[in-house]
Every structure is written in C-alpha cells, then in structure tokens.
PDB file of C-alpha atoms in Angstrom:
ATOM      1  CA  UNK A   2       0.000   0.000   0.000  1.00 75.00           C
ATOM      2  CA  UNK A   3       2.859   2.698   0.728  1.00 72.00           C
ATOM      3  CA  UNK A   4       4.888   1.727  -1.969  1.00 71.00           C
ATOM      4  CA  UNK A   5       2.666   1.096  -4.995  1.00 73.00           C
ATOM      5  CA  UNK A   6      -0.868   1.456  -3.964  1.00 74.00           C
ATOM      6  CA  UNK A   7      -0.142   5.348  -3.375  1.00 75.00           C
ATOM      7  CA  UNK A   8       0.893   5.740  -7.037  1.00 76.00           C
ATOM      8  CA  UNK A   9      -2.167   4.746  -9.066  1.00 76.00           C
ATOM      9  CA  UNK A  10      -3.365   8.361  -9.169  1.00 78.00           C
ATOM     10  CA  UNK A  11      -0.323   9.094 -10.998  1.00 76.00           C
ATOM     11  CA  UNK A  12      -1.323   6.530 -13.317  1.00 74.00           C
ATOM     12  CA  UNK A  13      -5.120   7.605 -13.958  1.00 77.00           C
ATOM     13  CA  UNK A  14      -3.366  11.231 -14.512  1.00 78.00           C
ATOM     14  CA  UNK A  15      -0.736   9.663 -17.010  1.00 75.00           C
ATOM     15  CA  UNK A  16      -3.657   7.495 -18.720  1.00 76.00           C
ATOM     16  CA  UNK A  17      -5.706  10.862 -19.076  1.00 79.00           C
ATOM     17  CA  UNK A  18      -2.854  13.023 -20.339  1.00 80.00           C
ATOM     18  CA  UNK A  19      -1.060  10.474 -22.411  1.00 81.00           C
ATOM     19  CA  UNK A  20      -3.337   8.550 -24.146  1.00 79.00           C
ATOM     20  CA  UNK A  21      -5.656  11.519 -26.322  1.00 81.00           C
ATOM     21  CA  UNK A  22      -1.972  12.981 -27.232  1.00 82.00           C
ATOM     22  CA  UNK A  23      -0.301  10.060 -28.256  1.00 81.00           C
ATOM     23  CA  UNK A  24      -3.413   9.220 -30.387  1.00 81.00           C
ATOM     24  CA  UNK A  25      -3.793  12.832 -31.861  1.00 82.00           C
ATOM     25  CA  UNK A  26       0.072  12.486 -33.302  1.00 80.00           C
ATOM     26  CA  UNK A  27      -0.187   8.572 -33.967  1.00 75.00           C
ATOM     27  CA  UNK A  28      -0.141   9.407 -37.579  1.00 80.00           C
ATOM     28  CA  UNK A  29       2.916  11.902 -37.375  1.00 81.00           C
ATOM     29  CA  UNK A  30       5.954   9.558 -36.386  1.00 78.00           C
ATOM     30  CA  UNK A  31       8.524  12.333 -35.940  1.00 84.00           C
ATOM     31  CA  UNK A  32       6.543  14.371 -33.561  1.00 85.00           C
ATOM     32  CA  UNK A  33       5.258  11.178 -31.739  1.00 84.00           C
ATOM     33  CA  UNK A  34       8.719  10.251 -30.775  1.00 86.00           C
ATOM     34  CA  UNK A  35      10.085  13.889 -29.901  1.00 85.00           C
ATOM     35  CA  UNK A  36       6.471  14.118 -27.666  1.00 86.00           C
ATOM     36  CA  UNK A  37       6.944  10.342 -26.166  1.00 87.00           C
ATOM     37  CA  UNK A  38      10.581  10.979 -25.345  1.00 87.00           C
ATOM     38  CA  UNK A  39       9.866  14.241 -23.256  1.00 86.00           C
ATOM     39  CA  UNK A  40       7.330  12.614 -21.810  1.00 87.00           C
ATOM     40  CA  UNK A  41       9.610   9.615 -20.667  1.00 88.00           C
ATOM     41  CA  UNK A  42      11.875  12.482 -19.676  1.00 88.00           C
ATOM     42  CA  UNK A  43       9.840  14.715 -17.506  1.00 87.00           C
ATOM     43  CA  UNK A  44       7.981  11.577 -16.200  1.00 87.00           C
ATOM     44  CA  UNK A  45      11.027   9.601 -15.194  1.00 90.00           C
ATOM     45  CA  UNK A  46      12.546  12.975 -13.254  1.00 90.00           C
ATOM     46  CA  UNK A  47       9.357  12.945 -11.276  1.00 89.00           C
ATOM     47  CA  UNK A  48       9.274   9.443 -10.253  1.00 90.00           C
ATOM     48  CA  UNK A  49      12.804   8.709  -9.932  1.00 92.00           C
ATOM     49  CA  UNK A  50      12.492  11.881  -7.179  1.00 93.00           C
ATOM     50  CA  UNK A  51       9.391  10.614  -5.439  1.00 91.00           C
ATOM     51  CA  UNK A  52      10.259   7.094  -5.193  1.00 91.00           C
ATOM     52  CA  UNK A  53      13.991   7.604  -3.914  1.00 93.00           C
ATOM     53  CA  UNK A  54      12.197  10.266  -1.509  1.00 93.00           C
ATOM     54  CA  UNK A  55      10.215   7.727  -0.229  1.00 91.00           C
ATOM     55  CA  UNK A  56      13.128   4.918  -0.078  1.00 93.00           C
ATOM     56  CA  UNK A  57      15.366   7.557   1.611  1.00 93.00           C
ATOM     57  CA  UNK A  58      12.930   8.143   4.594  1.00 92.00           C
ATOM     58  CA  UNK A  59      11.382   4.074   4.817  1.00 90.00           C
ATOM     59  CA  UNK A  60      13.501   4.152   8.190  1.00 90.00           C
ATOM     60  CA  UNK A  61      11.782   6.822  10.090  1.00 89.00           C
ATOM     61  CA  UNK A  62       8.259   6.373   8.572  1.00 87.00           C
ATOM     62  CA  UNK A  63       7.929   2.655   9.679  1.00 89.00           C
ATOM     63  CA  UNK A  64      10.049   3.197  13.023  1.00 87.00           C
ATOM     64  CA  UNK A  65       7.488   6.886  13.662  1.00 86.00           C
ATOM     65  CA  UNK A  66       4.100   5.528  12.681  1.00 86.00           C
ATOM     66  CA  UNK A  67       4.291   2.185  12.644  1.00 86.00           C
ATOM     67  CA  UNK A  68       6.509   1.061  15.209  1.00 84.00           C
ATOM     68  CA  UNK A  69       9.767  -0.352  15.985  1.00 83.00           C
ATOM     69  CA  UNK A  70       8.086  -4.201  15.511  1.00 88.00           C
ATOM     70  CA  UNK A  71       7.624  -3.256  11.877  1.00 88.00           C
ATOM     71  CA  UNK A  72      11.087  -2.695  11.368  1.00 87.00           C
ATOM     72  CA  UNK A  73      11.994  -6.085   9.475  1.00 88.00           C
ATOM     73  CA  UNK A  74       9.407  -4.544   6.250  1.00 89.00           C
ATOM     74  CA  UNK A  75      12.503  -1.589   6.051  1.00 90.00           C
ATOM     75  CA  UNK A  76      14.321  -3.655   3.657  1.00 91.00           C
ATOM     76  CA  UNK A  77      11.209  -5.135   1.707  1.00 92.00           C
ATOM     77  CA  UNK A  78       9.320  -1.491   1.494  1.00 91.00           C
ATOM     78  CA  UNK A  79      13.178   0.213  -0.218  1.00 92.00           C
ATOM     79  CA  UNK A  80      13.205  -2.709  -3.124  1.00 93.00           C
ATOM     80  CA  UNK A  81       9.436  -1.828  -3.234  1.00 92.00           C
ATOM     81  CA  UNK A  82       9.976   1.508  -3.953  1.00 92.00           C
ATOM     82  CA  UNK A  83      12.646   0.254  -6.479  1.00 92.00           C
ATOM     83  CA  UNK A  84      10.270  -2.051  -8.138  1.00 92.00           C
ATOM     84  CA  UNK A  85       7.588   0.658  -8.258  1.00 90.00           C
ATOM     85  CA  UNK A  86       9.999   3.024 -10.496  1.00 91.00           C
ATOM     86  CA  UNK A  87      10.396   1.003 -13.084  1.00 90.00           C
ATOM     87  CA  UNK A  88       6.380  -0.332 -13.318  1.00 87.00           C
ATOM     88  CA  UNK A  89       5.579   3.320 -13.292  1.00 88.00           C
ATOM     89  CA  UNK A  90       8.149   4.139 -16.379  1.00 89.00           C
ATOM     90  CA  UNK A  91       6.713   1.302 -18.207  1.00 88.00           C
ATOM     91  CA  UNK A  92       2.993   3.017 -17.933  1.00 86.00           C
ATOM     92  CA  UNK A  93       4.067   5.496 -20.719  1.00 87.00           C
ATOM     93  CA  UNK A  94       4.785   2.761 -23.175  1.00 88.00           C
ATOM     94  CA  UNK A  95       1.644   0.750 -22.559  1.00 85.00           C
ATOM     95  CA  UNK A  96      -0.328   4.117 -23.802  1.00 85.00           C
ATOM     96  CA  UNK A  97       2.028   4.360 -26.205  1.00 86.00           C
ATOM     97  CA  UNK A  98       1.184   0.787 -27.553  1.00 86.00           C
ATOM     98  CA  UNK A  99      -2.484   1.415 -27.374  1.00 84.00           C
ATOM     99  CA  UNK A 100      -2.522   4.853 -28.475  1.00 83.00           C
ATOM    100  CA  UNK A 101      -0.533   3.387 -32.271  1.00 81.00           C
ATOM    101  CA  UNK A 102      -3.474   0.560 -32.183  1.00 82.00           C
ATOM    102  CA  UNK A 103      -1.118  -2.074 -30.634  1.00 82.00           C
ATOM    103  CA  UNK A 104      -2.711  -2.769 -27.428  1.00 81.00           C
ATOM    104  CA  UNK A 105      -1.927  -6.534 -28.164  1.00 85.00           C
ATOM    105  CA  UNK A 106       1.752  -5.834 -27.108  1.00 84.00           C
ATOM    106  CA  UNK A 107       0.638  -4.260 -23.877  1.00 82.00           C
ATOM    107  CA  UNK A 108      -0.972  -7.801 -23.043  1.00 87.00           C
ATOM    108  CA  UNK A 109       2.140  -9.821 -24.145  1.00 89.00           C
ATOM    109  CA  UNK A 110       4.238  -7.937 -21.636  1.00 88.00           C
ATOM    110  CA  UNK A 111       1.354  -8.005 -19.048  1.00 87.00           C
ATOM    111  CA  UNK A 112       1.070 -11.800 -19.678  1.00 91.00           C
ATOM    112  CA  UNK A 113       5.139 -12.595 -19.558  1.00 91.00           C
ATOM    113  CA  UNK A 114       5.425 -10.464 -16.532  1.00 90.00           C
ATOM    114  CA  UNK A 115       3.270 -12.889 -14.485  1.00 92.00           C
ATOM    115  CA  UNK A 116       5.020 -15.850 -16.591  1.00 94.00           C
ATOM    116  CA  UNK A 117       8.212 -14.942 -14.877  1.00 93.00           C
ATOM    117  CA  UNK A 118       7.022 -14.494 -11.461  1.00 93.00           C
ATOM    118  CA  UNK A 119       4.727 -17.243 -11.602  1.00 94.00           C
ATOM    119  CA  UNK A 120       8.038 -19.600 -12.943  1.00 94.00           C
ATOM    120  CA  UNK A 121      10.139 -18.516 -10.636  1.00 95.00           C
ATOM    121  CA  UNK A 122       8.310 -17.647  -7.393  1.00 94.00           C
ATOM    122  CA  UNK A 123       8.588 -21.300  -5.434  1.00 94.00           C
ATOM    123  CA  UNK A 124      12.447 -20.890  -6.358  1.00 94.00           C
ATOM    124  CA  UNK A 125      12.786 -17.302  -4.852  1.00 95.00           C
ATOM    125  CA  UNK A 126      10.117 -17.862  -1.779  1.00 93.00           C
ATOM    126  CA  UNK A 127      12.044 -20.709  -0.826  1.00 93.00           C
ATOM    127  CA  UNK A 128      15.823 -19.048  -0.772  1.00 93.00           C
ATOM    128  CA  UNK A 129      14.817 -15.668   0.505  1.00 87.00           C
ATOM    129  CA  UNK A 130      10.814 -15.952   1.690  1.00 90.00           C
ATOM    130  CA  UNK A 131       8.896 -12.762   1.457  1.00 90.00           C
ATOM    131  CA  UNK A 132      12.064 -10.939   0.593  1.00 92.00           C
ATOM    132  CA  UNK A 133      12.992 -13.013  -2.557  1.00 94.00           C
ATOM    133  CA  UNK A 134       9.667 -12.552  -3.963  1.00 93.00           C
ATOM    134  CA  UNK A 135      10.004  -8.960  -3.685  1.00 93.00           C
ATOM    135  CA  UNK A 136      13.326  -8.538  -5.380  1.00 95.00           C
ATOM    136  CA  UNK A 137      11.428 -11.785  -7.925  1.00 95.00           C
ATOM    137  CA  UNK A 138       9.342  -8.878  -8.576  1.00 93.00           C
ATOM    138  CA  UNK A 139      11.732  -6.369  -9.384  1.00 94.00           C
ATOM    139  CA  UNK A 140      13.944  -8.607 -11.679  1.00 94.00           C
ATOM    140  CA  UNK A 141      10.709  -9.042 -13.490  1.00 94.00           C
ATOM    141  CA  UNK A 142      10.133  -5.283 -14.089  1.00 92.00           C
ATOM    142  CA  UNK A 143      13.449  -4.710 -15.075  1.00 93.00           C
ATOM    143  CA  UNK A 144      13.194  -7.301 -17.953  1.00 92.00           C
ATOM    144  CA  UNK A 145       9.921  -6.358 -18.875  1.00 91.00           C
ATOM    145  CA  UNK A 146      11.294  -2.653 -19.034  1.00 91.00           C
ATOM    146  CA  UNK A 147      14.075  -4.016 -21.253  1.00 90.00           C
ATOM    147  CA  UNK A 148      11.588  -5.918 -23.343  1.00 89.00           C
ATOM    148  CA  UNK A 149       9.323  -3.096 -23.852  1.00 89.00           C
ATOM    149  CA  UNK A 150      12.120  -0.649 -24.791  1.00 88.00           C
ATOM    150  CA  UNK A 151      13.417  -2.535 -27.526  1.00 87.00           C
ATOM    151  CA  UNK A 152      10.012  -3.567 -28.773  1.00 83.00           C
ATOM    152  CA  UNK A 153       9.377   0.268 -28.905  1.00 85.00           C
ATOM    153  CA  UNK A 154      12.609   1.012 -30.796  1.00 80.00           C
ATOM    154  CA  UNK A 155      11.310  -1.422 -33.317  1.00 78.00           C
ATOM    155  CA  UNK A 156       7.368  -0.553 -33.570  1.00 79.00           C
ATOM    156  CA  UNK A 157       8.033   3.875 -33.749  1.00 80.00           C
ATOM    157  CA  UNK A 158      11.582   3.934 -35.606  1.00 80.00           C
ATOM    158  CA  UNK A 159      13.157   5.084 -32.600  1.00 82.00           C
ATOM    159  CA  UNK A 160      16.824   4.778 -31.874  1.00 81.00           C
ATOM    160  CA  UNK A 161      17.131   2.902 -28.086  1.00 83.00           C
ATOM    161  CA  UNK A 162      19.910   4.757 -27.238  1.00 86.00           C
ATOM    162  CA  UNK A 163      17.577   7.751 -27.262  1.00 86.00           C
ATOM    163  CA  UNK A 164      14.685   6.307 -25.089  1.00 88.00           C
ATOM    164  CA  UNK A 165      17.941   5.548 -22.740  1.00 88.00           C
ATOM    165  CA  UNK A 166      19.119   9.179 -22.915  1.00 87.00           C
ATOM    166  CA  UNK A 167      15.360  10.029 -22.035  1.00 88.00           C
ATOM    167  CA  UNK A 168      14.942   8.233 -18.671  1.00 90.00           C
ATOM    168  CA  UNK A 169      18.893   9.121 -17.624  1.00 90.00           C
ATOM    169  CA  UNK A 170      17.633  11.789 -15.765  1.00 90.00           C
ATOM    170  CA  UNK A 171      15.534  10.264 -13.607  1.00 91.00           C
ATOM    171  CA  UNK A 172      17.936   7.574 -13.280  1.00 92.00           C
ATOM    172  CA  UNK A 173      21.119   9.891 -12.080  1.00 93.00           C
ATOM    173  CA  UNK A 174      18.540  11.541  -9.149  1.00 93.00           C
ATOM    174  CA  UNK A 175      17.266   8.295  -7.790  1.00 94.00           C
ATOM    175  CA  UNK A 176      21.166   7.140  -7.749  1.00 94.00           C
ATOM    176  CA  UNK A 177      21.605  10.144  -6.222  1.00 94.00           C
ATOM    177  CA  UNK A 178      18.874  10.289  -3.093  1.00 95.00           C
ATOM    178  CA  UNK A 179      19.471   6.257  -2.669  1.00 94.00           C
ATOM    179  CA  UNK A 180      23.130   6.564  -2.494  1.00 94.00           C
ATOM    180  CA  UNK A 181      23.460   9.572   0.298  1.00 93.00           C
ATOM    181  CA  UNK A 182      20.384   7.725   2.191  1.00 92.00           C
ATOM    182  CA  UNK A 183      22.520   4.473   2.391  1.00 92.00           C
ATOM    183  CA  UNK A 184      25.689   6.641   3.245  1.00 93.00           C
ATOM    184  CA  UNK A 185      23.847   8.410   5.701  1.00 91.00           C
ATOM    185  CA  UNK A 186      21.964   5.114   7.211  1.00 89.00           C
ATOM    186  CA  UNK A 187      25.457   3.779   7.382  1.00 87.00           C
ATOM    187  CA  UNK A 188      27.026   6.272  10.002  1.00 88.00           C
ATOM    188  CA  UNK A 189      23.354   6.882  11.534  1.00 85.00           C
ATOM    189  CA  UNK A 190      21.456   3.868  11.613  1.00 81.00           C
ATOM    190  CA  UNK A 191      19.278   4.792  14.135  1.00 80.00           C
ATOM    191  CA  UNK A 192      15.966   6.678  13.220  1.00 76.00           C
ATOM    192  CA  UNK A 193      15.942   9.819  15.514  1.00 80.00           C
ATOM    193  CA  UNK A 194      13.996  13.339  14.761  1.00 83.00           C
ATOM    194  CA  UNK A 195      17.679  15.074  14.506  1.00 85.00           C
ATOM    195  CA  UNK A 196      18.745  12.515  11.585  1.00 88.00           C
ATOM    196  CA  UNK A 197      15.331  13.083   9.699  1.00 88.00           C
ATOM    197  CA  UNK A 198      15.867  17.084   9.777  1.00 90.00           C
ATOM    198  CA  UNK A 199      19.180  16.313   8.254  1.00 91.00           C
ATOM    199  CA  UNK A 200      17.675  13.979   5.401  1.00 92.00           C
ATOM    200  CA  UNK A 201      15.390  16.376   4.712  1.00 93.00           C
ATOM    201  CA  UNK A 202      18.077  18.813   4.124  1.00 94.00           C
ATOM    202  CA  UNK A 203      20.144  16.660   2.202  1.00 93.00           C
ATOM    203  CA  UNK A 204      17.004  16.252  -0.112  1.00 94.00           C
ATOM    204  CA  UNK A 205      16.633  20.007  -1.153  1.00 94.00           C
ATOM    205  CA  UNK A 206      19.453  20.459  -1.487  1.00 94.00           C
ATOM    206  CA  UNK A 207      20.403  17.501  -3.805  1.00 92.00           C
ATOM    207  CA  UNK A 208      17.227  18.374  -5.979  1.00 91.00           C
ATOM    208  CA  UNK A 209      18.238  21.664  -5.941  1.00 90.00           C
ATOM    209  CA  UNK A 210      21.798  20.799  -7.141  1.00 89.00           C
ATOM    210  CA  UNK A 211      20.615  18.065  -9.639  1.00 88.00           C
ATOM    211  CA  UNK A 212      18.059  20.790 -11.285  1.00 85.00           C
ATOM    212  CA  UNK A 213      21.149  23.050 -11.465  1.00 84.00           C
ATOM    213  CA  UNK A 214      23.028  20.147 -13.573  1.00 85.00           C
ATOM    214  CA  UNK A 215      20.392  18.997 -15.271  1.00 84.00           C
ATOM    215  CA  UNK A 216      18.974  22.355 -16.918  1.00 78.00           C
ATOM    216  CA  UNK A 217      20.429  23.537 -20.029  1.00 68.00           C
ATOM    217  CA  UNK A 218      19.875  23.647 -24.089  1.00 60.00           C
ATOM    218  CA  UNK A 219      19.877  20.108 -24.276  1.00 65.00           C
ATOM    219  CA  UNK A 220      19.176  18.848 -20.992  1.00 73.00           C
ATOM    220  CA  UNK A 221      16.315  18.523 -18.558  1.00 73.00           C
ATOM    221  CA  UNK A 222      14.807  21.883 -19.828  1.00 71.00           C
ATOM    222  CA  UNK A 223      12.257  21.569 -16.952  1.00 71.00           C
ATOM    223  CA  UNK A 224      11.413  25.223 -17.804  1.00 69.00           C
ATOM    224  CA  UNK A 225      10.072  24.353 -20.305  1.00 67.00           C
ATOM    225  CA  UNK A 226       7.821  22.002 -18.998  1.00 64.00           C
ATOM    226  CA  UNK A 227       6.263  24.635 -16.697  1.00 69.00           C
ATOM    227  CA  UNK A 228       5.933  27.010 -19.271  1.00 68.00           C
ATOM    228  CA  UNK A 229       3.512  24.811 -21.243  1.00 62.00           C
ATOM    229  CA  UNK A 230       1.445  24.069 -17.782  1.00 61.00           C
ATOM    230  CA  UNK A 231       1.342  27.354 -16.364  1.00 64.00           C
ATOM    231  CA  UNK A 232      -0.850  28.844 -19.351  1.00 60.00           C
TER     232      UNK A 232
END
C-alpha cells in the first residue's frame, strides 16, 4: 500500500494526459517520438524523485508511525519503492502501444510479466521468503522494461539509445537520493527526529543541485515544462 498502492493516481493522470496525445500524433511519427521521449523524460525525473524520496525516509516512517516491531518490512518497502519506479516508467509505453493501435503488445508484456514471477516464485520464496519474492518482482520489471524498450525502438523507428538518454535523468537523481540515504543510514542507523531534519536537508538540497546540472539547451529543460502548464 505505501509503496505502490499510493501511485495509481499518478497513473489515472498519465492514462488521461497520455493517451488523447499520443493518439492525436499517432499518424505523425517524428513528432510522436520527440512528444513520447519528453514525456519519458519529464515523467522519469518525477518518479525517480518521489520514489527515492520515499526509499530515503522508509527508516523513520515505519520506526514513527508504525513502530519499531515493523522494522523487518525496512528492507522489503526500499526494493518496493525500487520495483515501483520502473512499473511506473513502463505506464508510458503501454499508452504508447495502445494509443498506435497495438494494445496486443501491452498484453504480451502483461502476460510474460506474471510468466516470470509465476516460474520462478517457489524458487525465490524458498531461498529468501517474502524478501525473494520482492526482489522476484523487481527482476521481473526490469526485464519487462528491457523488453518493452526494444520492442518500442522497433514498432516507432526510434533509436534505443535515445529512449535511454530520455529516462537518464531520472535515473542519475534516484542514484543520487538512494546513495546519500545508504551513506547516511550507514554512520546513523538509528531513526531519531535530529537525523530526519538532516535527510530532509540533504534532499533540497540535492534536488536543488541536480536541477542546477540537469537544466540547459539540451538537458532537462524543466522550464520548459512549466511554461507549457502554467498557461
């Protein structure tokens, strides 16, 4: 529930957004791939930040308002929030796939998704019990993210290095959250009110720094982004 659950109005948003203007350009493959790419682009920045938010203050959520007995769901709630990235990216290319009158390939990823967990979950239950079904899970995604990516490449004539360029952002600020949250778990493992205060620190400024790397001509161009929305 506080991993993936509290997403699906992000998904309902992205189905009513992305679906009407991927089929309006459908028949225009140029602008369909410059308008899908900044879509995986602005949409990856935003998850990767949310999710590695959330994975970089698990600790002191489950330990302040759930209780220290919870504390053994820390590790299974962070590959979670992991897991949830990458089904989130994928959304964009199932309305994609519908939008170009393909929703066929949307089912064959659905339907080899739960092929792979349903192959391989007595293997991973029995090595690492609720914990090897998550990260089960997550392998899962990742392939299926893989899969879809090239499948895209192939179906809208675009080059993969480019949908890889498009999601780097997001990519390079959930590295960067998840790495200082580890660091910082690492030399204060406790959860106390004086650590949080410092994550939350750490966060701003990080976003702060990664918005100041990330804008330029060819970058992130997030102004962009809210020019079009403030209007």
């Amino acid at each position: 529930a506080f991993s993936v659950n509290i997403f699906s109005p992000l998904q309902k948003l992205f189905a009513k957004l992305l679906f009407p203007a991927f089929s309006h350009l459908h028949n225009n493959n140029l602008n369909l791939i410059t308008e899908f790419c900044k879509t995986l682009k602005y949409s990856s920045f935003l998850i990767g930040t949310i999710i590695a938010t959330g994975f970089m203050f698990s600790d002191e959520f489950v330990f302040f308002l759930l209780g220290s007995k919870w504390n053994s769901i820390i590790p299974i709630l962070k590959i979670l929030y992991i897991n949830t990235f990458f089904q989130l990216i994928i959304f964009p290319f199932n309305m994609l796939f519908i939008s170009i009158g393909k929703p066929k390939i949307r089912s064959y990823f659905s339907g080899a998704n739960l092929i792979i967990v349903l192959a391989f979950f007595i293997p991973f239950s029995n090595w690492g019990h609720l914990l090897g079904v998550v990260i089960l899970l997550l392998i899962s995604n990742i392939v299926i993210f893989i899969s879809i990516s090239w499948n895209t490449a192939k179906y809208i004539n675009i080059n993969l290095i480019k949908i890889i360029k498009s999601i780097k952002y997001g990519v390079y600020i959930s590295l960067f959250i998840i790495s200082e949250s580890l660091l910082i778990m690492k030399f204060y493992p406790n959860p106390l009110l004086s650590i949080l205060t410092f994550k939350v620190i750490i966060l701003i400024i990080t976003i702060f720094i990664c918005l100041f790397l990330f804008e330029g001509k060819n970058g992130l161009q997030l102004n962009y982004l809210i020019n079009m929305l403030l209007p």
